[in-house]
Short mmCIF file of C-alpha atoms and ligand atoms in Angstrom, two decimals:
data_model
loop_
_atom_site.label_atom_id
_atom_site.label_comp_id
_atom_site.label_asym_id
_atom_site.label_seq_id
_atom_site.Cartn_x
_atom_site.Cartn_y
_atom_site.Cartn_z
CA UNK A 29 46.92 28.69 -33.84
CA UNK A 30 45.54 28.82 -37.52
CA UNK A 31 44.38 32.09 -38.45
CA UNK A 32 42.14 33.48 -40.96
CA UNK A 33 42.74 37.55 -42.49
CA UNK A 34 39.84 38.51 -44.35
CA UNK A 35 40.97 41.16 -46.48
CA UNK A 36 38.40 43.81 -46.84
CA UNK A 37 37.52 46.71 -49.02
CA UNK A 38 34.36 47.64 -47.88
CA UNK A 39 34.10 50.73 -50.61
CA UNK A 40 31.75 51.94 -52.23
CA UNK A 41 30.64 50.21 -55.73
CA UNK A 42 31.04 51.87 -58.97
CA UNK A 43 29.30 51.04 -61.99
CA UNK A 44 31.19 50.52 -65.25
CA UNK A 45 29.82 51.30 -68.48
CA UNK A 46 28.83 47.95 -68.98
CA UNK A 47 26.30 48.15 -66.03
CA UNK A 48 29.02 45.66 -63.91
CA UNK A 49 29.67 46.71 -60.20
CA UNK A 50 33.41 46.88 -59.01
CA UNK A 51 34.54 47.98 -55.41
CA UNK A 52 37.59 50.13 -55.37
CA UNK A 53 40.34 49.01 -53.61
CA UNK A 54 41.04 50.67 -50.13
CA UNK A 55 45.36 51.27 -49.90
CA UNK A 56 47.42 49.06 -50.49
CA UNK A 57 48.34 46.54 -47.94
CA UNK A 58 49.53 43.70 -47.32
CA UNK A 59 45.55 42.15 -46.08
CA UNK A 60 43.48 40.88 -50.24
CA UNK A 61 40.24 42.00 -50.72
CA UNK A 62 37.14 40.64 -49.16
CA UNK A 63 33.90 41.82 -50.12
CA UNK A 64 32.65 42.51 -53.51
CA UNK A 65 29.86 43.51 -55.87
CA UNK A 66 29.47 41.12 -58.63
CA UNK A 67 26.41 42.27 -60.38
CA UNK A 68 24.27 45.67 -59.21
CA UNK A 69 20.34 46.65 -60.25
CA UNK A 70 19.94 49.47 -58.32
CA UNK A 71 17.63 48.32 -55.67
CA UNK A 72 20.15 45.40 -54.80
CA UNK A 73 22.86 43.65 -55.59
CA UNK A 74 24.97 40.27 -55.67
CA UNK A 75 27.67 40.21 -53.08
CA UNK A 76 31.15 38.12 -52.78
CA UNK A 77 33.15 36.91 -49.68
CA UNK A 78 36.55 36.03 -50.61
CA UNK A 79 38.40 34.00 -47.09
CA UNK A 80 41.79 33.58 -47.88
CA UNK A 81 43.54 31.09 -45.46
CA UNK A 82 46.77 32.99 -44.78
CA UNK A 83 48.64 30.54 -42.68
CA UNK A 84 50.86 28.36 -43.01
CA UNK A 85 48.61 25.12 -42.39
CA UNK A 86 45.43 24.10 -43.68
CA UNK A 87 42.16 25.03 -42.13
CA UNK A 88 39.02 22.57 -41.44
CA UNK A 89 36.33 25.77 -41.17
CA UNK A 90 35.53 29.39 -41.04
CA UNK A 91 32.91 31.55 -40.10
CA UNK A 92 32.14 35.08 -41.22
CA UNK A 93 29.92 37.99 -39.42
CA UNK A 94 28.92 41.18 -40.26
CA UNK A 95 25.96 43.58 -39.58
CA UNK A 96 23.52 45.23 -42.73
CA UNK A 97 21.72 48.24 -42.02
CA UNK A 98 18.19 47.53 -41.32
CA UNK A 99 17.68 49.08 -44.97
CA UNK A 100 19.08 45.84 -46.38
CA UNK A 101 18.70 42.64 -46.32
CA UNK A 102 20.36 39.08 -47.46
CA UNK A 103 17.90 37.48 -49.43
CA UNK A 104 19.92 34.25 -50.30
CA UNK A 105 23.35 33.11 -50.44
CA UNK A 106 25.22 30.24 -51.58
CA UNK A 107 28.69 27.87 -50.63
CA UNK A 108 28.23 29.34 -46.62
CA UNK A 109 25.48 28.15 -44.33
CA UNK A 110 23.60 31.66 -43.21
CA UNK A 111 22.02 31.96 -39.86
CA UNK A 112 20.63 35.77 -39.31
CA UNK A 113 19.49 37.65 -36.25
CA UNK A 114 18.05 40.70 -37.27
CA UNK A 115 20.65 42.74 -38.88
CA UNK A 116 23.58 40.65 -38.07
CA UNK A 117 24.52 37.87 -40.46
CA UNK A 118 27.00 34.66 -40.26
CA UNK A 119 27.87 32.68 -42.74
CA UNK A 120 29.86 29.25 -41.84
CA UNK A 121 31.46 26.99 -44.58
CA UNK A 122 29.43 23.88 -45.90
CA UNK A 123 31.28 20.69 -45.94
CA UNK A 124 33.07 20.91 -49.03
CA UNK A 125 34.95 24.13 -48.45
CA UNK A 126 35.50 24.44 -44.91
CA UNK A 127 39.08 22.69 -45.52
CA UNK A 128 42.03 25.56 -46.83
CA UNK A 129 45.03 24.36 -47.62
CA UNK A 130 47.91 27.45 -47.08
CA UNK A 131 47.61 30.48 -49.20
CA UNK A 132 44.21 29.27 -50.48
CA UNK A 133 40.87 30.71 -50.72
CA UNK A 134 37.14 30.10 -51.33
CA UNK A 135 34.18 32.34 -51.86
CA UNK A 136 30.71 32.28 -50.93
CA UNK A 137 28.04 34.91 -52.54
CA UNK A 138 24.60 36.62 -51.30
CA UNK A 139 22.31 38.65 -52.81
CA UNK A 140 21.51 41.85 -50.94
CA UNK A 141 17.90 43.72 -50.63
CA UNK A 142 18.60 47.33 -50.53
CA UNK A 143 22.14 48.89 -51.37
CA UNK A 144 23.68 49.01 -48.06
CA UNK A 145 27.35 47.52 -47.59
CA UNK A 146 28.33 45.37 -44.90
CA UNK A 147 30.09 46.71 -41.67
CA UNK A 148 31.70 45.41 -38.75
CA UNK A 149 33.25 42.27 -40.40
CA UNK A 150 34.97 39.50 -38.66
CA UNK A 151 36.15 36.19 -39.85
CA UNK A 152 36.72 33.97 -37.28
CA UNK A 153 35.92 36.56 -34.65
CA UNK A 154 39.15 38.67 -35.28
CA UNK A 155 38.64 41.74 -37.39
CA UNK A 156 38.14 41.37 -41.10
CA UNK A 157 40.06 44.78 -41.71
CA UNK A 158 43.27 43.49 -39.51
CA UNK A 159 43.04 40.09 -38.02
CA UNK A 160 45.39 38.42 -36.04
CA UNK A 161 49.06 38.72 -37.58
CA UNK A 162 49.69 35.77 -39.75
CA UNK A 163 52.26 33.17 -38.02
CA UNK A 164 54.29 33.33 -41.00
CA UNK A 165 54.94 35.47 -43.98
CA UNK A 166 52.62 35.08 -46.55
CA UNK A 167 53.36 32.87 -49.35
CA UNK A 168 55.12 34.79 -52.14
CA UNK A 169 53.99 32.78 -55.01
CA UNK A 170 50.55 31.95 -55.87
CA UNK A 171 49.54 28.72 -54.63
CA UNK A 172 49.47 25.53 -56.54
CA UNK A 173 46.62 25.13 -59.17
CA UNK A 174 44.15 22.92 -57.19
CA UNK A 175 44.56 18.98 -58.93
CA UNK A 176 41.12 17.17 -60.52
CA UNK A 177 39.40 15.54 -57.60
CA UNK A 178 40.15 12.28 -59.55
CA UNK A 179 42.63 10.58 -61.68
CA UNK A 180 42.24 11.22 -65.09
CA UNK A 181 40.57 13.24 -67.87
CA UNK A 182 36.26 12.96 -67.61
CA UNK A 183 36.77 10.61 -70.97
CA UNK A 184 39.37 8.66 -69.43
CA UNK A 185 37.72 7.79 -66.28
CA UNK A 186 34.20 7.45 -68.20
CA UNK A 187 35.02 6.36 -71.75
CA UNK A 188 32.34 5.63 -74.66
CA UNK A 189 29.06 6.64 -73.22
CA UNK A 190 25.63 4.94 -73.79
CA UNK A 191 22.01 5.19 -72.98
CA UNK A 192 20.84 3.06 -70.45
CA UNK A 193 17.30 3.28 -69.44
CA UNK A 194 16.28 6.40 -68.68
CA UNK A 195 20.04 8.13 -68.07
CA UNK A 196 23.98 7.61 -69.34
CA UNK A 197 26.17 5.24 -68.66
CA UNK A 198 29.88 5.01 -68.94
CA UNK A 199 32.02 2.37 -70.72
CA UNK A 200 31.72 0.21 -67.30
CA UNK A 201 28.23 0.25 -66.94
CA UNK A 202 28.13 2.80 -64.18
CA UNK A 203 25.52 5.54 -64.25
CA UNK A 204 26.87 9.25 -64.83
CA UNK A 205 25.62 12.57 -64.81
CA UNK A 206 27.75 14.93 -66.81
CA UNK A 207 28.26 18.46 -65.85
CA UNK A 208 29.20 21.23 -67.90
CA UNK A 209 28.67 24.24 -69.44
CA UNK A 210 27.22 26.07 -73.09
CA UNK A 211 29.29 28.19 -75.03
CA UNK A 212 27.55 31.84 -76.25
CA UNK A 213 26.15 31.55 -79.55
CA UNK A 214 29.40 30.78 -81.36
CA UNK A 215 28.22 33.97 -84.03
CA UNK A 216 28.03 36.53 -80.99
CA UNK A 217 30.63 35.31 -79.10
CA UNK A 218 32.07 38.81 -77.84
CA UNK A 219 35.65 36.74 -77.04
CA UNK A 220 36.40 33.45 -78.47
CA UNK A 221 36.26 31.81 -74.78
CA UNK A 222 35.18 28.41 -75.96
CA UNK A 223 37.35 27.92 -78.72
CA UNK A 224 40.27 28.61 -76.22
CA UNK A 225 42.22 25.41 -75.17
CA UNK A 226 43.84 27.17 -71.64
CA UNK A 227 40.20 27.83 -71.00
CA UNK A 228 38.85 24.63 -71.20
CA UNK A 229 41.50 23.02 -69.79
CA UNK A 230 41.59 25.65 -66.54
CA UNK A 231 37.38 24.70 -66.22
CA UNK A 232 38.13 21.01 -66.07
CA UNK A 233 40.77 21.45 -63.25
CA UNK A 234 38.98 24.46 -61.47
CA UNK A 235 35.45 23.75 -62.14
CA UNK A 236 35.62 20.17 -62.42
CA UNK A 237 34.05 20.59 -66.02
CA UNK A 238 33.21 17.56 -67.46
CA UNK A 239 31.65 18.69 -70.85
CA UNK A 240 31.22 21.73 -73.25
CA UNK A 241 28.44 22.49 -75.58
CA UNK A 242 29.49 24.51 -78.63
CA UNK A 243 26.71 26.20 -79.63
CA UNK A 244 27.07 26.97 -83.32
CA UNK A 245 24.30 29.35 -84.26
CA UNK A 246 22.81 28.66 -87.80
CA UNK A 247 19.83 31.21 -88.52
CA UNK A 248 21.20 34.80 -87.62
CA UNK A 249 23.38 36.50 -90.28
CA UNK A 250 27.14 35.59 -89.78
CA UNK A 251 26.44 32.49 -88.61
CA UNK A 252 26.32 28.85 -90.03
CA UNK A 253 24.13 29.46 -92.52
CA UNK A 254 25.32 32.51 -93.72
CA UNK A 255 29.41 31.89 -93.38
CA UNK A 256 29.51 28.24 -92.90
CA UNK A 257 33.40 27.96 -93.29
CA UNK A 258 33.96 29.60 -90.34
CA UNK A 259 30.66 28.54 -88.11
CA UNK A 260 32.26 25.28 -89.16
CA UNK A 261 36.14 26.09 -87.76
CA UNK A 262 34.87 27.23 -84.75
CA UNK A 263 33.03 24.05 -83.90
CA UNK A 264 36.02 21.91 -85.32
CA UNK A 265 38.19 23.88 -82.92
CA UNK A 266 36.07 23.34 -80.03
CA UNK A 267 36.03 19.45 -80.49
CA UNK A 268 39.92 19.10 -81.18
CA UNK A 269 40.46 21.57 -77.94
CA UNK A 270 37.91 18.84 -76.13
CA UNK A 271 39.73 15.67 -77.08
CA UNK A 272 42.92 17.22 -76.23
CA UNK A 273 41.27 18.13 -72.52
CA UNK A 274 39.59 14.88 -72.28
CA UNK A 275 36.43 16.24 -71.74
CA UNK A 276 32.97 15.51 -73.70
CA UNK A 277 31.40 17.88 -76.21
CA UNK A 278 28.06 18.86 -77.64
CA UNK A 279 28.15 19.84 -80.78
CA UNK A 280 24.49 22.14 -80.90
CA UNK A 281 23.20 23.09 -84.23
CA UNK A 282 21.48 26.01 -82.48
CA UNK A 283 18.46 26.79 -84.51
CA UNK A 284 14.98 28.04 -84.24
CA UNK A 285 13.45 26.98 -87.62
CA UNK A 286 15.51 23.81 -88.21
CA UNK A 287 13.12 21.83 -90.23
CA UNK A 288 13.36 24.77 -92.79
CA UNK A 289 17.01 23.53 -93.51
CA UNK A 290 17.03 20.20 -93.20
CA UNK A 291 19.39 19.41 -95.98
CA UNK A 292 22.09 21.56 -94.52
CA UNK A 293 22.06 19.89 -91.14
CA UNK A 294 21.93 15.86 -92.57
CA UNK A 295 25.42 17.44 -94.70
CA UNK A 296 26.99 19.15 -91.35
CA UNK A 297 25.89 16.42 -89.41
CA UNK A 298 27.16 13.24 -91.98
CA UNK A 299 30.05 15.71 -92.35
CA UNK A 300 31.07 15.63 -89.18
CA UNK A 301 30.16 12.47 -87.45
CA UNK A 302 32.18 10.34 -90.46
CA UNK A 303 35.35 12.79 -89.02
CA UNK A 304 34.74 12.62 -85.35
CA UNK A 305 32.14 9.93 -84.80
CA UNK A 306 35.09 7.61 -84.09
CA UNK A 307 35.42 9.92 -80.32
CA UNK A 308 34.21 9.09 -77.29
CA UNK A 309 34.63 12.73 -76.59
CA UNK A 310 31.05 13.72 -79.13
CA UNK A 311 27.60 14.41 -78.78
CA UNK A 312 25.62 15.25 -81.40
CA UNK A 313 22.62 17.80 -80.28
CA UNK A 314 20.92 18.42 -84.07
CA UNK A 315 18.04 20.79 -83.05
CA UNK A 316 17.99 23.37 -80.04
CA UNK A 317 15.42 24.70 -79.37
CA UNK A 318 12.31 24.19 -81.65
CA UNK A 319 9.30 26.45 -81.52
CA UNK A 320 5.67 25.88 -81.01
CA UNK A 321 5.26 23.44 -83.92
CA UNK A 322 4.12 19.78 -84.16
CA UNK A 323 6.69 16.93 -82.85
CA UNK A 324 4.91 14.38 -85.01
CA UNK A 325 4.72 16.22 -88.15
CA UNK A 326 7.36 18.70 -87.95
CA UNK A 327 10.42 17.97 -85.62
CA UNK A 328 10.41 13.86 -85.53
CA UNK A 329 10.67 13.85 -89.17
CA UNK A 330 14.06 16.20 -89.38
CA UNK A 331 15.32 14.34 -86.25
CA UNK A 332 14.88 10.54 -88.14
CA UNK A 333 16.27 12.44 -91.10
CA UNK A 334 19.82 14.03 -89.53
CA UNK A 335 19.90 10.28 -86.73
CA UNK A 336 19.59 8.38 -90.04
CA UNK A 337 22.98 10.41 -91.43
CA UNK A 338 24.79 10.23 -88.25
CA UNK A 339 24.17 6.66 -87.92
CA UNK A 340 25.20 5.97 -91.29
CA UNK A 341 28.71 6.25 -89.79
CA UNK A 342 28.92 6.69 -86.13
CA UNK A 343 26.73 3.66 -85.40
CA UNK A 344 26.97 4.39 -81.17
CA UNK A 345 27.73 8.12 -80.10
CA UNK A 346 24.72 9.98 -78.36
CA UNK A 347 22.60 12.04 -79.97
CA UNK A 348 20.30 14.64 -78.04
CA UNK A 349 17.17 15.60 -79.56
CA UNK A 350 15.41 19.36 -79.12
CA UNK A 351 11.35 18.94 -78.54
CA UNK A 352 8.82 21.33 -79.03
CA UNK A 353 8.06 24.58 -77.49
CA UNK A 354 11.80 25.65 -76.90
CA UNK A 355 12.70 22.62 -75.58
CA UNK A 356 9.72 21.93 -72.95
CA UNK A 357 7.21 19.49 -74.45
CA UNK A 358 9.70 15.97 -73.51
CA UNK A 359 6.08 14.20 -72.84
CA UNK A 360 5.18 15.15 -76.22
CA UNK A 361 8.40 13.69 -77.67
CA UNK A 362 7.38 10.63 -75.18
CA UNK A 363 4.56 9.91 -77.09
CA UNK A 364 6.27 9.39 -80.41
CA UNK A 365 9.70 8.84 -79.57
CA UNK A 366 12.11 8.53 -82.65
CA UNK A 367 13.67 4.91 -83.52
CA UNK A 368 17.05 3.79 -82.93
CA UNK A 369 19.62 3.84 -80.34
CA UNK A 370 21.65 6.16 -77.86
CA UNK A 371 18.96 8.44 -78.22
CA UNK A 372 18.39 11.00 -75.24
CA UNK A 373 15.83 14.33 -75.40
CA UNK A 374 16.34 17.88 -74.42
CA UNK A 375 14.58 19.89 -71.77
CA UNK A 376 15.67 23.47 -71.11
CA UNK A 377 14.88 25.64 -68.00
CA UNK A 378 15.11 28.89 -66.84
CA UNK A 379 13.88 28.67 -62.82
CA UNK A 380 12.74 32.33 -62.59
CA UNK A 381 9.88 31.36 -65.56
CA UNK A 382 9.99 27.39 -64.91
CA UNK A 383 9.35 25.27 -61.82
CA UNK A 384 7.21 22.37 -60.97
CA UNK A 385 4.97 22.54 -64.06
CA UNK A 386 8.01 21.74 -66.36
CA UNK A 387 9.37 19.21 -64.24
CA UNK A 388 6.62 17.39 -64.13
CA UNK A 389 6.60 17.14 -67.58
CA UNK A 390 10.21 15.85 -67.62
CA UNK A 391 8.55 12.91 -64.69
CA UNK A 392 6.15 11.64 -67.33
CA UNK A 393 8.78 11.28 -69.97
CA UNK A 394 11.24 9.75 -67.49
CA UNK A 395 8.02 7.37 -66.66
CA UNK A 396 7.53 6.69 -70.85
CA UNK A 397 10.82 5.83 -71.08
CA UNK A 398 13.09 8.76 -72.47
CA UNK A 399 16.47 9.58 -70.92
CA UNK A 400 17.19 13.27 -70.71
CA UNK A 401 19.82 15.62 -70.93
CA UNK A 402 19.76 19.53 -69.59
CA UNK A 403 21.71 21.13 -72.68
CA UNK A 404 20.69 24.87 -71.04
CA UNK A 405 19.22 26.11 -68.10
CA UNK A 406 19.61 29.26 -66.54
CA UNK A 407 18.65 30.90 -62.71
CA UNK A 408 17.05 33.70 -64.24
CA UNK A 409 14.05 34.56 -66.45
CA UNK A 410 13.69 32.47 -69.91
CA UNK A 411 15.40 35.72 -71.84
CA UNK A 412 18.26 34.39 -70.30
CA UNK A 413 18.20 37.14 -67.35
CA UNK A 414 18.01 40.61 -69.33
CA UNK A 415 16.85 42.20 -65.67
CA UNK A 416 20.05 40.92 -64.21
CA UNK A 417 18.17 38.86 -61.11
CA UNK A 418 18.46 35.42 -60.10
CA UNK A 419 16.61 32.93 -59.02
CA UNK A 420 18.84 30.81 -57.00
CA UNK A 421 16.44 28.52 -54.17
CA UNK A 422 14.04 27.72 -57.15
CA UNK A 423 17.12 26.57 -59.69
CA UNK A 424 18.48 24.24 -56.58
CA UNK A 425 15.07 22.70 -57.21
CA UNK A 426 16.26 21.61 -60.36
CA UNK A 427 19.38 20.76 -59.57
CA UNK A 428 18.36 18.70 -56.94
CA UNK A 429 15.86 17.12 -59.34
CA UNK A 430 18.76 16.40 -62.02
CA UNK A 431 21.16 14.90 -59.58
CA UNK A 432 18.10 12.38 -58.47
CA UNK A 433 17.23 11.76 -61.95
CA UNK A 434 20.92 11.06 -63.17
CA UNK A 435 20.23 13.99 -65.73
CA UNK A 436 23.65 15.60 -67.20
CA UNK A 437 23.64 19.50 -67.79
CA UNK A 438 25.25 22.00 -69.68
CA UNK A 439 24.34 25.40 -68.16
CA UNK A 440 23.86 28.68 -70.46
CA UNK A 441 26.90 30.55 -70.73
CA UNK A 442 30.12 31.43 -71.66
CA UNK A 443 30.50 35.26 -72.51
CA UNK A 444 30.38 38.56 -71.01
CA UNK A 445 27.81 40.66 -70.11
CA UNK A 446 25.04 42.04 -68.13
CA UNK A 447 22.48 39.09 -68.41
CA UNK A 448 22.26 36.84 -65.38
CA UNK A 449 23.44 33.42 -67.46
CA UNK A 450 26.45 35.32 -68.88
CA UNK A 451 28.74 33.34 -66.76
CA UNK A 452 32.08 36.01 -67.02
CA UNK A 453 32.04 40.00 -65.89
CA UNK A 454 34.69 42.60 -68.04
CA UNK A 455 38.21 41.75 -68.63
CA UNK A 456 38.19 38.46 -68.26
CA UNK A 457 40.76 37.26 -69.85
CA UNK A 458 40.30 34.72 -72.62
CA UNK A 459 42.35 31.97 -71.49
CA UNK A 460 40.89 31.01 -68.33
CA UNK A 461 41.57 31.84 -64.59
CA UNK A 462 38.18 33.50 -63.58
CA UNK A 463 38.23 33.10 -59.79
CA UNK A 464 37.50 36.71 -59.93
CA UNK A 465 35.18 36.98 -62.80
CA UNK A 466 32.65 35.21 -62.05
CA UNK A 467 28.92 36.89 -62.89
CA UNK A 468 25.26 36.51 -62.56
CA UNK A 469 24.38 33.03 -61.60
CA UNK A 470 27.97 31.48 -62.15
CA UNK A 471 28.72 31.03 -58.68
CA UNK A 472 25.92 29.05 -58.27
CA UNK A 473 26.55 26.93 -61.60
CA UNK A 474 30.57 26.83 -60.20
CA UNK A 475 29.64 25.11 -57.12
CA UNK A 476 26.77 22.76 -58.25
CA UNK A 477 29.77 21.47 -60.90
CA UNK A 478 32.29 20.63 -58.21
MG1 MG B 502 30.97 6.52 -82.40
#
């Protein structure tokens, strides 16, 4: 018989000084933990399920109950199928992780109305607290790091990429959609997470990350503008850690105000594409997120200036190109699209503050013509999430609309802290192996990258 334990420690939640809930650990024994808080805002909070397969055989599925107190409710949840009736929930696996192999595990999260914990658990009917004695001793050792679903590195299987119509294709022709994430602001970076190689190489293989967006910020003090030597070595590090990896990389000049330093971007960007132009690994992204000022005037002008210095010696690699109003106004770009080739357009979203409006300004730029590429997007407000809540059923919308469009991503990002798009919670370490460190809407971002 395969067996399931669900290893509980239904505590209470603490809050650490960084506004982070943790559960403390009930004794010792030899059952993991089950349930946990990931992120807390007083009236609610994000909840974890951790079902550990603790046989000796693989599993093909799982189901969890437990009961709320009518004070609280499940409001969403992700990676489990919920069905409720009244206060007591169950959550089965989806297709992709119903399947265990021995000694492995999977999560699925919820967010929680109200600040009661769950009670009577079971996994598989059998007590989550106990459960039926394994049929074998537990594995000893840590099971195997889980292989890429495919053979080979993202750039080996997909090569030299291209625009093609309205999307990307790969050096055979074949449409792709590229899935990744953005660094933090390289300047505020509170760890250097994406300048780590273990990291990156750990997201590729656990993640399935395909492609990393080093945001090198150019405005604030400390940052390119400011101390370009080192703005500069963090980006160079980021690329040489990609190609290594085999997976793609962005590099963002992440400014406000570009057009006010024009000259310093057509040097960085000549710079670097004459270096690392030769890579299939590079994207160029010259302009995050503009403000409210005029595409024709303003923003096409610095774009045809920094395309017409990368092209001067990487003839082919993509370059993505901000539009106005943070990254919105794509049908503006439409209108007035800048010349040349390999040419995609940015459109950023955050789904608590953008929904159908925004994508249906992304649908008439698709219908002009322009191929688009998601450098951020968030499932929170458009401050990236400073309230901590996410917005999870309106940002499947866009995934759902990204997948059918063919649109790669890069979601917003790698750091710690309390904001809903800062992927990592405290102590995680800086080299990578964040099963259990996943915050704010990275469960969600994990799972729509596998
Ligand atoms: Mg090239």
């Amino acid at each position: 018989m395969r067996t399931l334990r669900l290893v509980t420690t239904l505590a209470v939640a603490g809050l650490l000084a960084g506004g982070v809930a943790v559960v403390a650990a009930t004794p010792a024994s030899a059952a993991t933990a089950v349930f946990s808080v990931t992120n807390n805002w007083g009236n609610g909070y994000q909840g974890q399920v951790t079902v550990t397969n603790d046989t000796s055989a693989p599993i093909t599925s799982w189901r969890v109950e437990f009961d709320l107190p009518s004070s609280s409710t499940v409001s969403q949840s992700w990676n489990a199928q919920q069905t409720t009736s009244g206060s007591h929930y169950t959550f089965a696996n989806v297709s992709w992780n119903g399947t265990l192999a021995a000694g492995a595990s999977t999560s699925f999260g919820f967010l929680v109305n109200g600040t009661g914990t769950p009670v009577n658990c079971t996994v598989n009917g059998a007590s989550c607290a106990g459960g039926p004695p394994p049929t074998t001793p537990p594995p000893t050792t840590p099971p195997p790091t889980t292989p890429p679903p495919t053979t080979g590195t993202p750039v080996e299987r997909h090569g030299q990429l291209r625009v093609c119509g309205t999307t990307m294709c790969d050096k055979s022709g074949a449409r792709v959609q590229l899935r990744g994430i953005s660094s933090m602001w390289l300047n505020w970076e509170t760890a250097p997470y994406a300048e780590n190689l273990s990291a990156l190489t750990w997201m590729r293989d656990n993640w399935n990350l395909q492609v990393i967006r080093a945001a090198m910020g150019v405005e604030p003090a400390g940052a390119y503008l400011s101390d370009p030597a080192k703005a500069r070595a963090q980006v160079e590090t980021i690329i040489n850690n990609a190609v290594t990896a085999g997976v793609y990389v962005i590099v963002d000049w992440h400014a406000h105000e570009a057009q006010n330093n024009q000259s310093q971007a057509v040097a960085f960007f000549g710079d670097l594409a004459r270096r690392y132009g030769h890579l299939p690994n590079v994207i160029w992204e010259p302009y995050n997120e503009p403000l409210q000022v005029s595409w024709t005037n303003v923003i096409k002008p610095y774009h045809q200036a920094v395309v017409s210095a990368i092209r001067a010696v990487d003839p082919d690699n993509i370059v993505v190109l901000g539009t106005p109003t943070w990254s919105q106004d794509v049908d503006v770009a439409s209108a007035s699209p800048v010349t040349g080739t390999n040419l995609m357009y940015t459109l950023h979203f955050y789904s608590c503050t953008h929904g159908a409006s925004l994508r249906a300004k992304g649908d008439a730029a698709i219908r002009a013509g322009l191929a688009l590429f998601v450098t951020e997007w968030g499932a929170s407000n458009a401050d990236g999430g400073l309230d901590g809540r996410a917005c999870l059923p309106e940002a499947q919308s866009w995934i759902d609309w990204m997948k059918a469009n063919g649109i790669s991503w890069t979601a917003w990002k790698l750091d710690v802290g309390t904001d809903t798009t800062n992927l990592l919670s405290p102590g995680a370490p800086v080299t990578g192996g964040w099963t259990n460190y996943l915050h704010g809407h990275a469960p969600f971002v994990v799972a729509n990258m596998r």
